[in-house]
Tab-separated table of C-alpha atoms and ligand atoms in Angstrom:
chain	number	residue	atom	x	y	z
W	220	UNK	CA	93.457	85.667	98.273
W	221	UNK	CA	94.891	87.142	94.961
W	222	UNK	CA	98.244	88.761	95.322
W	223	UNK	CA	99.834	91.172	92.482
W	224	UNK	CA	103.180	92.730	92.656
W	225	UNK	CA	103.705	96.368	91.768
W	226	UNK	CA	107.622	96.284	90.895
W	227	UNK	CA	109.727	99.266	90.135
W	228	UNK	CA	112.454	101.754	91.003
W	229	UNK	CA	110.341	104.378	92.591
W	230	UNK	CA	113.273	106.792	92.816
W	231	UNK	CA	111.235	108.588	93.985
W	232	UNK	CA	107.503	107.719	94.134
W	233	UNK	CA	105.437	109.906	91.883
W	234	UNK	CA	101.718	111.071	91.889
W	235	UNK	CA	101.570	108.757	88.756
W	236	UNK	CA	102.766	105.635	90.982
W	237	UNK	CA	100.167	106.548	93.538
W	238	UNK	CA	97.520	106.731	91.175
W	239	UNK	CA	98.364	103.370	90.155
W	240	UNK	CA	98.554	101.790	93.574
W	241	UNK	CA	95.190	102.968	94.172
W	242	UNK	CA	93.735	101.394	90.927
W	243	UNK	CA	95.512	98.150	91.578
W	244	UNK	CA	94.160	97.734	95.148
W	245	UNK	CA	90.783	97.778	93.579
W	246	UNK	CA	91.572	94.402	91.555
W	247	UNK	CA	93.386	92.200	94.057
W	248	UNK	CA	93.121	91.160	97.540
W	249	UNK	CA	96.629	92.038	98.296
W	250	UNK	CA	99.245	94.380	96.588
W	251	UNK	CA	102.768	94.244	97.150
W	252	UNK	CA	104.736	97.318	96.106
W	253	UNK	CA	108.410	96.091	95.409
W	254	UNK	CA	111.272	98.419	95.129
W	255	UNK	CA	114.306	96.810	93.286
W	256	UNK	CA	117.655	96.724	94.838
W	257	UNK	CA	119.834	97.455	91.583
W	258	UNK	CA	123.462	97.735	92.336
W	259	UNK	CA	123.924	98.497	88.607
W	260	UNK	CA	122.076	101.660	88.605
W	261	UNK	CA	122.801	104.849	90.751
W	262	UNK	CA	119.759	106.184	92.579
W	263	UNK	CA	118.863	109.589	94.055
W	264	UNK	CA	117.219	107.689	97.059
W	265	UNK	CA	118.455	104.804	98.905
W	266	UNK	CA	116.385	101.683	98.997
W	267	UNK	CA	115.572	102.245	102.509
W	268	UNK	CA	114.438	105.863	101.796
W	269	UNK	CA	112.283	104.682	98.951
W	270	UNK	CA	110.569	101.981	100.955
W	271	UNK	CA	110.041	104.480	103.938
W	272	UNK	CA	108.308	106.876	101.703
W	273	UNK	CA	105.992	104.227	99.997
W	274	UNK	CA	105.158	102.847	103.418
W	275	UNK	CA	104.023	106.203	104.475
W	276	UNK	CA	102.021	106.784	101.548
W	277	UNK	CA	100.158	103.611	101.480
W	278	UNK	CA	99.539	103.526	105.338
W	279	UNK	CA	95.772	104.285	104.846
W	280	UNK	CA	95.582	101.189	102.590
W	281	UNK	CA	95.669	97.863	104.771
W	282	UNK	CA	95.826	95.584	101.588
W	283	UNK	CA	99.029	97.178	100.334
W	284	UNK	CA	102.678	96.041	101.550
W	285	UNK	CA	105.834	97.678	100.654
W	286	UNK	CA	109.054	95.838	100.552
W	287	UNK	CA	112.276	95.564	98.375
W	288	UNK	CA	113.771	92.848	96.441
W	289	UNK	CA	117.028	91.486	94.828
W	290	UNK	CA	117.221	89.438	91.794
W	291	UNK	CA	114.497	88.315	89.245
W	292	UNK	CA	111.085	89.883	89.521
W	293	UNK	CA	109.552	86.448	88.763
W	294	UNK	CA	111.468	84.688	91.728
W	295	UNK	CA	110.173	87.460	94.139
W	296	UNK	CA	106.620	87.102	92.762
W	297	UNK	CA	106.572	83.374	93.480
W	298	UNK	CA	107.905	84.023	96.887
W	299	UNK	CA	105.071	86.181	97.553
W	300	UNK	CA	102.625	83.773	96.109
W	301	UNK	CA	101.621	86.593	93.566
W	302	UNK	CA	99.540	85.799	90.417
W	303	UNK	CA	99.841	89.108	88.807
W	304	UNK	CA	102.549	91.847	88.250
W	305	UNK	CA	101.084	95.132	87.650
W	306	UNK	CA	102.941	97.887	85.523
W	307	UNK	CA	101.883	101.242	84.571
W	308	UNK	CA	101.668	102.492	81.103
W	309	UNK	CA	101.517	106.168	80.570
W	310	UNK	CA	102.020	106.606	76.747
W	311	UNK	CA	102.783	104.696	73.760
W	312	UNK	CA	106.416	105.225	74.249
W	313	UNK	CA	106.469	103.133	77.366
W	314	UNK	CA	104.584	100.283	75.551
W	315	UNK	CA	107.609	98.592	73.728
W	316	UNK	CA	109.790	98.115	76.807
W	317	UNK	CA	106.905	96.957	78.812
W	318	UNK	CA	105.655	94.501	76.275
W	319	UNK	CA	109.067	92.988	75.903
W	320	UNK	CA	109.438	92.742	79.660
W	321	UNK	CA	106.181	91.115	80.066
W	322	UNK	CA	106.795	88.638	77.329
W	323	UNK	CA	110.236	87.706	78.950
W	324	UNK	CA	108.801	87.382	82.317
W	325	UNK	CA	106.036	85.131	80.692
W	326	UNK	CA	108.920	83.027	79.237
W	327	UNK	CA	110.517	82.843	82.774
W	328	UNK	CA	107.084	82.212	84.709
W	329	UNK	CA	104.325	81.232	82.311
W	330	UNK	CA	101.634	81.351	85.076
W	331	UNK	CA	102.168	84.850	86.037
W	332	UNK	CA	100.095	87.344	84.263
W	333	UNK	CA	101.271	91.009	83.749
W	334	UNK	CA	98.513	93.618	83.647
W	335	UNK	CA	99.087	97.110	82.556
W	336	UNK	CA	97.181	99.899	84.037
W	337	UNK	CA	96.815	103.630	82.746
W	338	UNK	CA	97.296	106.411	85.218
W	339	UNK	CA	95.241	109.299	85.216
W	340	UNK	CA	95.804	111.372	81.866
W	341	UNK	CA	97.221	114.187	83.933
W	342	UNK	CA	99.924	112.055	85.123
W	343	UNK	CA	100.965	110.755	81.659
W	344	UNK	CA	104.030	113.040	81.518
W	345	UNK	CA	104.921	112.595	85.276
W	346	UNK	CA	108.094	110.450	85.720
W	347	UNK	CA	110.813	109.709	88.531
W	348	UNK	CA	113.324	111.013	85.932
W	349	UNK	CA	111.713	114.371	85.625
W	350	UNK	CA	110.982	114.730	89.267
W	351	UNK	CA	114.776	114.282	89.899
W	352	UNK	CA	115.669	116.726	87.205
W	353	UNK	CA	113.300	119.265	88.353
W	354	UNK	CA	114.034	118.719	92.192
W	355	UNK	CA	117.821	119.093	91.751
W	356	UNK	CA	117.208	122.309	89.915
W	357	UNK	CA	115.046	123.659	92.778
W	358	UNK	CA	111.700	123.412	90.765
W	359	UNK	CA	108.318	123.000	92.083
W	360	UNK	CA	107.465	119.473	92.676
W	361	UNK	CA	103.649	120.042	93.066
W	362	UNK	CA	101.516	118.038	91.036
W	363	UNK	CA	104.308	115.523	90.463
W	364	UNK	CA	104.851	113.851	93.976
W	365	UNK	CA	102.443	113.286	96.939
W	366	UNK	CA	101.881	116.468	98.856
W	367	UNK	CA	102.932	114.445	102.075
W	368	UNK	CA	106.299	113.478	100.698
W	369	UNK	CA	106.990	116.915	98.721
W	370	UNK	CA	109.311	118.558	101.431
W	371	UNK	CA	111.294	115.568	102.054
W	372	UNK	CA	111.812	114.863	98.243
W	373	UNK	CA	112.606	118.488	97.382
W	374	UNK	CA	115.060	118.582	100.222
W	375	UNK	CA	116.940	115.419	99.351
W	376	UNK	CA	117.111	116.410	95.588
W	377	UNK	CA	118.253	120.039	96.324
W	378	UNK	CA	121.211	118.626	98.271
W	379	UNK	CA	122.272	116.827	95.076
U	102	PNS	O1	110.474	101.491	87.797
U	102	PNS	P1	111.323	100.631	86.506
U	102	PNS	O2	112.872	101.070	86.803
U	102	PNS	O3	110.814	100.804	85.172
U	102	PNS	O4	111.096	98.988	86.936
U	102	PNS	C1	111.889	98.042	86.353
U	102	PNS	C2	111.820	96.842	87.081
U	102	PNS	C3	112.286	96.740	88.645
U	102	PNS	C4	110.330	96.100	86.994
U	102	PNS	C5	112.577	95.753	86.249
U	102	PNS	O5	113.845	96.284	85.940
U	102	PNS	C6	112.767	94.442	86.918
U	102	PNS	O6	111.840	93.519	87.273
U	102	PNS	N1	113.870	93.968	87.321
U	102	PNS	C7	114.401	92.749	88.192
U	102	PNS	C8	115.336	91.849	87.251
U	102	PNS	C9	114.495	90.962	86.365
U	102	PNS	O7	113.494	90.261	86.680
U	102	PNS	N2	114.786	91.167	85.130
U	102	PNS	C10	114.143	90.503	84.009
U	102	PNS	C11	112.987	91.471	83.484
U	102	PNS	S1	112.365	90.925	81.826
């Protein structure tokens, strides 16, 4: 049973994240989507809300679980018996940070591999940051977030 962790802030989940989740499920037996509890970062959506939205989204995929975690990713990965960390790389600009994080995680846990996946090209400019900005100004989030969550995300962001 090969388990992978797909960690992130998911503030909120985008179509790029969803694309990546579907790609990752083809590679492993079990995928744990893990939302970081990060008290140092202010977020638009509570961790509970982010987990709930992800759970709703992955409901049709029985091999995917959604949870949140505190602390080091490598410790959480170990607790889940994961052998792989999955991260998305949209463009070259993502690469430097992702590369450094992967090497640092490798120092901390040499047996845990980081695997980068590319989302569909049409999602290469989609990010949670842009979703938050566009949503808070009343812009249309079609093509940016999953259809089933769009109203909920728009309403929350419009409230400020
Ligand atoms: O979606 P994000 O914000 O780019 O995800 C970043 C995340 C959650 C993957 C990263 O910040 C993380 O793993 N944090 C947990 C703390 C940790 O393990 N830090 C050391 C990383 S080298």
